[in-house]
Short mmCIF file of N, CA and C in Angstrom, two decimals:
data_model
loop_
_atom_site.label_atom_id
_atom_site.label_comp_id
_atom_site.label_asym_id
_atom_site.label_seq_id
_atom_site.Cartn_x
_atom_site.Cartn_y
_atom_site.Cartn_z
N UNK A 22 0.83 -1.17 0.00
CA UNK A 22 0.00 0.00 0.00
C UNK A 22 0.88 1.24 0.00
N UNK A 23 1.66 1.42 -0.98
CA UNK A 23 2.54 2.58 -1.00
C UNK A 23 1.86 3.76 -1.68
N UNK A 24 2.41 4.93 -1.42
CA UNK A 24 1.89 6.16 -2.00
C UNK A 24 2.27 6.22 -3.47
N UNK A 25 1.30 6.53 -4.31
CA UNK A 25 1.58 6.77 -5.72
C UNK A 25 0.52 7.72 -6.26
N UNK A 26 0.76 8.21 -7.46
CA UNK A 26 -0.15 9.20 -8.05
C UNK A 26 -1.55 8.65 -8.25
N UNK A 27 -1.66 7.37 -8.60
CA UNK A 27 -3.00 6.79 -8.81
C UNK A 27 -3.79 6.75 -7.51
N UNK A 28 -3.14 6.37 -6.42
CA UNK A 28 -3.88 6.29 -5.16
C UNK A 28 -4.27 7.68 -4.67
N UNK A 29 -3.41 8.66 -4.87
CA UNK A 29 -3.75 10.01 -4.44
C UNK A 29 -4.86 10.59 -5.31
N UNK A 30 -4.87 10.23 -6.58
CA UNK A 30 -5.94 10.66 -7.47
C UNK A 30 -7.27 10.03 -7.06
N UNK A 31 -7.23 8.76 -6.71
CA UNK A 31 -8.45 8.08 -6.26
C UNK A 31 -8.97 8.70 -4.96
N UNK A 32 -8.07 8.97 -4.02
CA UNK A 32 -8.46 9.62 -2.77
C UNK A 32 -9.07 10.99 -3.04
N UNK A 33 -8.43 11.76 -3.90
CA UNK A 33 -8.93 13.09 -4.25
C UNK A 33 -10.33 13.01 -4.83
N UNK A 34 -10.55 12.06 -5.71
CA UNK A 34 -11.87 11.89 -6.31
C UNK A 34 -12.93 11.57 -5.28
N UNK A 35 -12.60 10.66 -4.36
CA UNK A 35 -13.57 10.29 -3.31
C UNK A 35 -13.87 11.49 -2.41
N UNK A 36 -12.83 12.25 -2.06
CA UNK A 36 -13.05 13.42 -1.21
C UNK A 36 -13.86 14.49 -1.93
N UNK A 37 -13.66 14.64 -3.23
CA UNK A 37 -14.47 15.60 -3.99
C UNK A 37 -15.93 15.18 -4.03
N UNK A 38 -16.18 13.89 -4.18
CA UNK A 38 -17.57 13.41 -4.16
C UNK A 38 -18.20 13.68 -2.80
N UNK A 39 -17.45 13.44 -1.73
CA UNK A 39 -17.97 13.72 -0.39
C UNK A 39 -18.24 15.20 -0.20
N UNK A 40 -17.36 16.04 -0.74
CA UNK A 40 -17.57 17.49 -0.67
C UNK A 40 -18.91 17.87 -1.29
N UNK A 41 -19.20 17.29 -2.44
CA UNK A 41 -20.49 17.55 -3.09
C UNK A 41 -21.66 17.05 -2.26
N UNK A 42 -21.52 15.86 -1.67
CA UNK A 42 -22.59 15.32 -0.83
C UNK A 42 -22.86 16.21 0.38
N UNK A 43 -21.79 16.67 1.01
CA UNK A 43 -21.94 17.54 2.18
C UNK A 43 -22.57 18.87 1.77
N UNK A 44 -22.12 19.44 0.67
CA UNK A 44 -22.68 20.71 0.19
C UNK A 44 -24.17 20.56 -0.12
N UNK A 45 -24.56 19.43 -0.69
CA UNK A 45 -25.97 19.19 -0.99
C UNK A 45 -26.79 19.15 0.31
N UNK A 46 -26.26 18.51 1.33
CA UNK A 46 -26.98 18.43 2.60
C UNK A 46 -27.08 19.80 3.27
N UNK A 47 -26.06 20.63 3.12
CA UNK A 47 -26.15 22.00 3.63
C UNK A 47 -27.27 22.74 2.91
N UNK A 48 -27.33 22.58 1.61
CA UNK A 48 -28.39 23.24 0.84
C UNK A 48 -29.77 22.75 1.26
N UNK A 49 -29.88 21.46 1.56
CA UNK A 49 -31.18 20.91 1.97
C UNK A 49 -31.62 21.43 3.33
N UNK A 50 -30.71 22.02 4.08
CA UNK A 50 -31.04 22.60 5.38
C UNK A 50 -31.07 24.13 5.32
N UNK A 51 -31.31 24.65 4.13
CA UNK A 51 -31.35 26.09 3.93
C UNK A 51 -32.68 26.47 3.26
N UNK A 52 -32.94 27.76 3.14
CA UNK A 52 -34.18 28.20 2.49
C UNK A 52 -34.32 27.75 1.03
N UNK A 53 -33.25 27.26 0.42
CA UNK A 53 -33.35 26.76 -0.95
C UNK A 53 -34.19 25.49 -1.03
N UNK A 54 -34.39 24.84 0.09
CA UNK A 54 -35.22 23.64 0.15
C UNK A 54 -36.65 24.08 0.46
N UNK A 55 -37.60 23.64 -0.34
CA UNK A 55 -38.99 24.06 -0.16
C UNK A 55 -39.58 23.59 1.17
N UNK A 56 -38.98 22.57 1.79
CA UNK A 56 -39.48 22.08 3.08
C UNK A 56 -38.79 22.76 4.26
N UNK A 57 -37.92 23.71 3.98
CA UNK A 57 -37.21 24.43 5.04
C UNK A 57 -38.19 25.21 5.90
N UNK A 58 -38.03 25.13 7.20
CA UNK A 58 -38.86 25.89 8.14
C UNK A 58 -37.93 26.69 9.04
N UNK A 59 -37.95 28.00 8.89
CA UNK A 59 -37.03 28.86 9.65
C UNK A 59 -37.20 28.74 11.16
N UNK A 60 -38.34 28.20 11.61
CA UNK A 60 -38.57 28.04 13.05
C UNK A 60 -37.90 26.79 13.61
N UNK A 61 -37.48 25.89 12.73
CA UNK A 61 -36.84 24.65 13.16
C UNK A 61 -35.35 24.91 13.40
N UNK A 62 -34.96 24.99 14.66
CA UNK A 62 -33.57 25.31 15.01
C UNK A 62 -32.61 24.20 14.61
N UNK A 63 -33.12 23.01 14.36
CA UNK A 63 -32.24 21.90 13.99
C UNK A 63 -31.56 22.17 12.65
N UNK A 64 -32.23 22.92 11.77
CA UNK A 64 -31.60 23.26 10.48
C UNK A 64 -30.27 23.99 10.71
N UNK A 65 -30.28 24.95 11.63
CA UNK A 65 -29.05 25.68 11.92
C UNK A 65 -27.96 24.80 12.51
N UNK A 66 -28.36 23.88 13.39
CA UNK A 66 -27.40 22.95 13.98
C UNK A 66 -26.83 22.04 12.90
N UNK A 67 -27.69 21.56 12.02
CA UNK A 67 -27.23 20.70 10.92
C UNK A 67 -26.22 21.43 10.04
N UNK A 68 -26.55 22.67 9.67
CA UNK A 68 -25.64 23.45 8.82
C UNK A 68 -24.32 23.71 9.55
N UNK A 69 -24.40 23.99 10.84
CA UNK A 69 -23.18 24.22 11.61
C UNK A 69 -22.23 23.04 11.51
N UNK A 70 -22.73 21.84 11.80
CA UNK A 70 -21.85 20.67 11.82
C UNK A 70 -21.46 20.20 10.42
N UNK A 71 -22.38 20.28 9.47
CA UNK A 71 -22.04 19.88 8.11
C UNK A 71 -20.98 20.81 7.52
N UNK A 72 -21.13 22.11 7.75
CA UNK A 72 -20.13 23.05 7.23
C UNK A 72 -18.81 22.93 7.98
N UNK A 73 -18.87 22.60 9.27
CA UNK A 73 -17.64 22.37 10.02
C UNK A 73 -16.89 21.18 9.45
N UNK A 74 -17.62 20.11 9.15
CA UNK A 74 -17.00 18.94 8.53
C UNK A 74 -16.37 19.33 7.19
N UNK A 75 -17.10 20.09 6.40
CA UNK A 75 -16.63 20.49 5.08
C UNK A 75 -15.35 21.33 5.14
N UNK A 76 -15.25 22.19 6.14
CA UNK A 76 -14.07 23.07 6.18
C UNK A 76 -12.78 22.29 6.41
N UNK A 77 -12.86 21.09 6.98
CA UNK A 77 -11.64 20.28 7.17
C UNK A 77 -11.09 19.75 5.84
N UNK A 78 -11.90 19.78 4.80
CA UNK A 78 -11.43 19.31 3.50
C UNK A 78 -10.35 20.23 2.92
N UNK A 79 -10.33 21.48 3.38
CA UNK A 79 -9.25 22.39 2.96
C UNK A 79 -7.91 21.87 3.47
N UNK A 80 -7.89 21.43 4.72
CA UNK A 80 -6.66 20.87 5.30
C UNK A 80 -6.27 19.59 4.57
N UNK A 81 -7.26 18.78 4.23
CA UNK A 81 -6.97 17.56 3.48
C UNK A 81 -6.39 17.89 2.11
N UNK A 82 -6.89 18.94 1.49
CA UNK A 82 -6.32 19.38 0.21
C UNK A 82 -4.85 19.74 0.34
N UNK A 83 -4.52 20.42 1.43
CA UNK A 83 -3.11 20.75 1.69
C UNK A 83 -2.29 19.48 1.89
N UNK A 84 -2.85 18.53 2.63
CA UNK A 84 -2.15 17.26 2.88
C UNK A 84 -1.88 16.54 1.57
N UNK A 85 -2.85 16.54 0.69
CA UNK A 85 -2.66 15.90 -0.62
C UNK A 85 -1.58 16.63 -1.41
N UNK A 86 -1.59 17.96 -1.35
CA UNK A 86 -0.59 18.74 -2.06
C UNK A 86 0.83 18.49 -1.59
N UNK A 87 0.99 18.23 -0.31
CA UNK A 87 2.32 17.96 0.25
C UNK A 87 2.75 16.51 0.11
N UNK A 88 1.82 15.62 -0.19
CA UNK A 88 2.07 14.18 -0.10
C UNK A 88 3.30 13.71 -0.86
N UNK A 89 3.49 14.18 -2.07
CA UNK A 89 4.58 13.66 -2.88
C UNK A 89 5.95 14.14 -2.43
N UNK A 90 6.06 15.43 -2.13
CA UNK A 90 7.39 15.99 -1.85
C UNK A 90 7.65 16.26 -0.37
N UNK A 91 6.59 16.38 0.42
CA UNK A 91 6.77 16.64 1.86
C UNK A 91 5.79 15.77 2.66
N UNK A 92 5.96 14.45 2.60
CA UNK A 92 5.00 13.56 3.26
C UNK A 92 4.94 13.76 4.77
N UNK A 93 6.00 14.28 5.37
CA UNK A 93 5.96 14.55 6.81
C UNK A 93 4.87 15.57 7.13
N UNK A 94 4.80 16.63 6.33
CA UNK A 94 3.76 17.65 6.53
C UNK A 94 2.38 17.04 6.30
N UNK A 95 2.26 16.19 5.30
CA UNK A 95 0.98 15.54 5.03
C UNK A 95 0.52 14.72 6.23
N UNK A 96 1.45 13.98 6.82
CA UNK A 96 1.11 13.15 7.98
C UNK A 96 0.59 14.00 9.13
N UNK A 97 1.25 15.13 9.38
CA UNK A 97 0.82 16.02 10.46
C UNK A 97 -0.59 16.54 10.19
N UNK A 98 -0.85 16.96 8.96
CA UNK A 98 -2.17 17.49 8.61
C UNK A 98 -3.25 16.42 8.70
N UNK A 99 -2.96 15.23 8.22
CA UNK A 99 -3.94 14.14 8.31
C UNK A 99 -4.22 13.81 9.77
N UNK A 100 -3.20 13.80 10.60
CA UNK A 100 -3.40 13.57 12.04
C UNK A 100 -4.32 14.63 12.65
N UNK A 101 -4.12 15.88 12.26
CA UNK A 101 -4.98 16.96 12.77
C UNK A 101 -6.44 16.73 12.40
N UNK A 102 -6.67 16.37 11.15
CA UNK A 102 -8.04 16.14 10.69
C UNK A 102 -8.64 14.91 11.38
N UNK A 103 -7.85 13.85 11.51
CA UNK A 103 -8.36 12.66 12.19
C UNK A 103 -8.75 12.99 13.63
N UNK A 104 -7.97 13.83 14.29
CA UNK A 104 -8.30 14.24 15.65
C UNK A 104 -9.59 15.05 15.70
N UNK A 105 -9.75 15.94 14.74
CA UNK A 105 -10.99 16.74 14.67
C UNK A 105 -12.19 15.84 14.41
N UNK A 106 -12.04 14.89 13.51
CA UNK A 106 -13.15 14.00 13.19
C UNK A 106 -13.50 13.11 14.38
N UNK A 107 -12.52 12.74 15.19
CA UNK A 107 -12.79 11.93 16.39
C UNK A 107 -13.69 12.70 17.35
N UNK A 108 -13.55 14.01 17.40
CA UNK A 108 -14.39 14.83 18.28
C UNK A 108 -15.86 14.81 17.86
N UNK A 109 -16.12 14.55 16.59
CA UNK A 109 -17.50 14.47 16.12
C UNK A 109 -18.24 13.28 16.73
N UNK A 110 -17.52 12.35 17.30
CA UNK A 110 -18.13 11.17 17.91
C UNK A 110 -18.48 11.40 19.38
N UNK A 111 -18.10 12.55 19.90
CA UNK A 111 -18.35 12.89 21.31
C UNK A 111 -19.57 13.81 21.41
N UNK A 112 -20.34 13.68 22.50
CA UNK A 112 -21.46 14.62 22.70
C UNK A 112 -20.94 16.05 22.73
N UNK A 113 -21.76 16.97 22.25
CA UNK A 113 -21.37 18.37 22.18
C UNK A 113 -22.39 19.22 22.91
N UNK A 114 -21.95 19.94 23.91
CA UNK A 114 -22.81 20.88 24.62
C UNK A 114 -24.10 20.21 25.11
N UNK A 115 -23.97 18.99 25.64
CA UNK A 115 -25.12 18.27 26.15
C UNK A 115 -26.01 17.66 25.08
N UNK A 116 -25.58 17.75 23.84
CA UNK A 116 -26.38 17.21 22.73
C UNK A 116 -25.70 15.96 22.17
N UNK A 117 -26.43 15.18 21.38
CA UNK A 117 -25.82 13.98 20.80
C UNK A 117 -24.62 14.33 19.91
N UNK A 118 -23.75 13.36 19.67
CA UNK A 118 -22.58 13.61 18.82
C UNK A 118 -22.98 14.03 17.41
N UNK A 119 -22.13 14.85 16.81
CA UNK A 119 -22.37 15.33 15.44
C UNK A 119 -22.44 14.18 14.45
N UNK A 120 -21.76 13.07 14.76
CA UNK A 120 -21.77 11.93 13.84
C UNK A 120 -23.21 11.48 13.55
N UNK A 121 -24.10 11.67 14.51
CA UNK A 121 -25.50 11.30 14.29
C UNK A 121 -26.16 12.22 13.26
N UNK A 122 -25.80 13.49 13.28
CA UNK A 122 -26.31 14.42 12.26
C UNK A 122 -25.80 14.00 10.89
N UNK A 123 -24.51 13.68 10.82
CA UNK A 123 -23.94 13.26 9.54
C UNK A 123 -24.65 12.02 9.03
N UNK A 124 -24.84 11.05 9.90
CA UNK A 124 -25.49 9.79 9.51
C UNK A 124 -26.90 10.05 9.00
N UNK A 125 -27.63 10.93 9.69
CA UNK A 125 -29.01 11.26 9.28
C UNK A 125 -29.06 11.92 7.91
N UNK A 126 -27.95 12.51 7.50
CA UNK A 126 -27.88 13.18 6.20
C UNK A 126 -27.06 12.40 5.17
N UNK A 127 -26.85 11.12 5.45
CA UNK A 127 -26.19 10.25 4.48
C UNK A 127 -24.69 10.40 4.39
N UNK A 128 -24.07 11.04 5.38
CA UNK A 128 -22.62 11.21 5.39
C UNK A 128 -22.05 10.19 6.38
N UNK A 129 -21.29 9.24 5.86
CA UNK A 129 -20.76 8.14 6.67
C UNK A 129 -19.35 8.50 7.15
N UNK A 130 -19.25 8.92 8.41
CA UNK A 130 -17.96 9.32 8.95
C UNK A 130 -17.00 8.14 9.03
N UNK A 131 -17.53 6.93 9.20
CA UNK A 131 -16.66 5.74 9.19
C UNK A 131 -15.96 5.60 7.84
N UNK A 132 -16.68 5.87 6.77
CA UNK A 132 -16.10 5.81 5.43
C UNK A 132 -14.98 6.85 5.28
N UNK A 133 -15.26 8.07 5.75
CA UNK A 133 -14.26 9.14 5.67
C UNK A 133 -13.03 8.76 6.51
N UNK A 134 -13.27 8.24 7.72
CA UNK A 134 -12.16 7.80 8.56
C UNK A 134 -11.33 6.72 7.87
N UNK A 135 -12.00 5.82 7.17
CA UNK A 135 -11.29 4.77 6.44
C UNK A 135 -10.41 5.33 5.34
N UNK A 136 -10.92 6.32 4.62
CA UNK A 136 -10.11 6.98 3.58
C UNK A 136 -8.87 7.62 4.20
N UNK A 137 -9.07 8.31 5.31
CA UNK A 137 -7.94 8.98 5.96
C UNK A 137 -6.94 7.99 6.52
N UNK A 138 -7.43 6.89 7.08
CA UNK A 138 -6.52 5.87 7.61
C UNK A 138 -5.68 5.27 6.49
N UNK A 139 -6.30 5.03 5.34
CA UNK A 139 -5.57 4.49 4.19
C UNK A 139 -4.52 5.49 3.71
N UNK A 140 -4.90 6.75 3.63
CA UNK A 140 -3.98 7.81 3.21
C UNK A 140 -2.81 7.90 4.19
N UNK A 141 -3.11 7.89 5.49
CA UNK A 141 -2.06 7.98 6.51
C UNK A 141 -1.11 6.78 6.43
N UNK A 142 -1.66 5.59 6.24
CA UNK A 142 -0.82 4.39 6.13
C UNK A 142 0.07 4.46 4.89
N UNK A 143 -0.48 4.97 3.79
CA UNK A 143 0.32 5.12 2.56
C UNK A 143 1.45 6.12 2.76
N UNK A 144 1.15 7.20 3.46
CA UNK A 144 2.19 8.20 3.74
C UNK A 144 3.28 7.63 4.64
N UNK A 145 2.87 6.90 5.66
CA UNK A 145 3.85 6.28 6.57
C UNK A 145 4.75 5.30 5.81
N UNK A 146 4.14 4.52 4.94
CA UNK A 146 4.93 3.57 4.15
C UNK A 146 5.89 4.31 3.23
N UNK A 147 5.43 5.39 2.64
CA UNK A 147 6.29 6.19 1.78
C UNK A 147 7.47 6.74 2.56
N UNK A 148 7.21 7.19 3.79
CA UNK A 148 8.29 7.70 4.63
C UNK A 148 9.29 6.60 4.98
N UNK A 149 8.79 5.43 5.27
CA UNK A 149 9.68 4.31 5.60
C UNK A 149 10.54 3.93 4.40
N UNK A 150 9.95 3.97 3.22
CA UNK A 150 10.69 3.62 2.00
C UNK A 150 11.79 4.63 1.68
N UNK A 151 11.61 5.87 2.13
CA UNK A 151 12.63 6.89 1.88
C UNK A 151 13.59 7.04 3.05
N UNK A 152 13.35 6.27 4.10
CA UNK A 152 14.24 6.33 5.25
C UNK A 152 13.88 7.40 6.25
N UNK A 153 12.79 8.12 6.03
CA UNK A 153 12.35 9.14 6.98
C UNK A 153 11.45 8.50 8.02
N UNK A 154 11.30 9.19 9.12
CA UNK A 154 10.41 8.69 10.17
C UNK A 154 9.89 9.89 10.94
N UNK A 155 8.61 9.84 11.26
CA UNK A 155 8.03 10.94 12.02
C UNK A 155 8.36 10.83 13.51
N UNK A 156 8.77 9.68 13.96
CA UNK A 156 8.96 9.48 15.40
C UNK A 156 10.39 9.60 15.79
#
């Protein structure tokens, strides 16, 4: 499972598809949806967590950009995102975990975690093959 251009391209494609899925769910929780009810506070909570999830994709884009020439930086960025995503599994402000909101909107955080774990493992292997080590 080493890092190569094909695997990074496949990861990028999957992340772009997820970006579109998340953006669609944000739109479905906005006035653009005919079933939107401005009195339903859950719409705002949904948009908050969905957009928070989406903003981490910027960091993933940076990680992908560094992957070939600076895999150490990529590893650090992927670790940051994995840590942030782990927090989505914890209750927030006395409310259920955000992962439940994602699940209700068809966003599978386990799938995203799997993509990141595969990317991280590929980066680690690439570092080992070049004689570098993060530890």
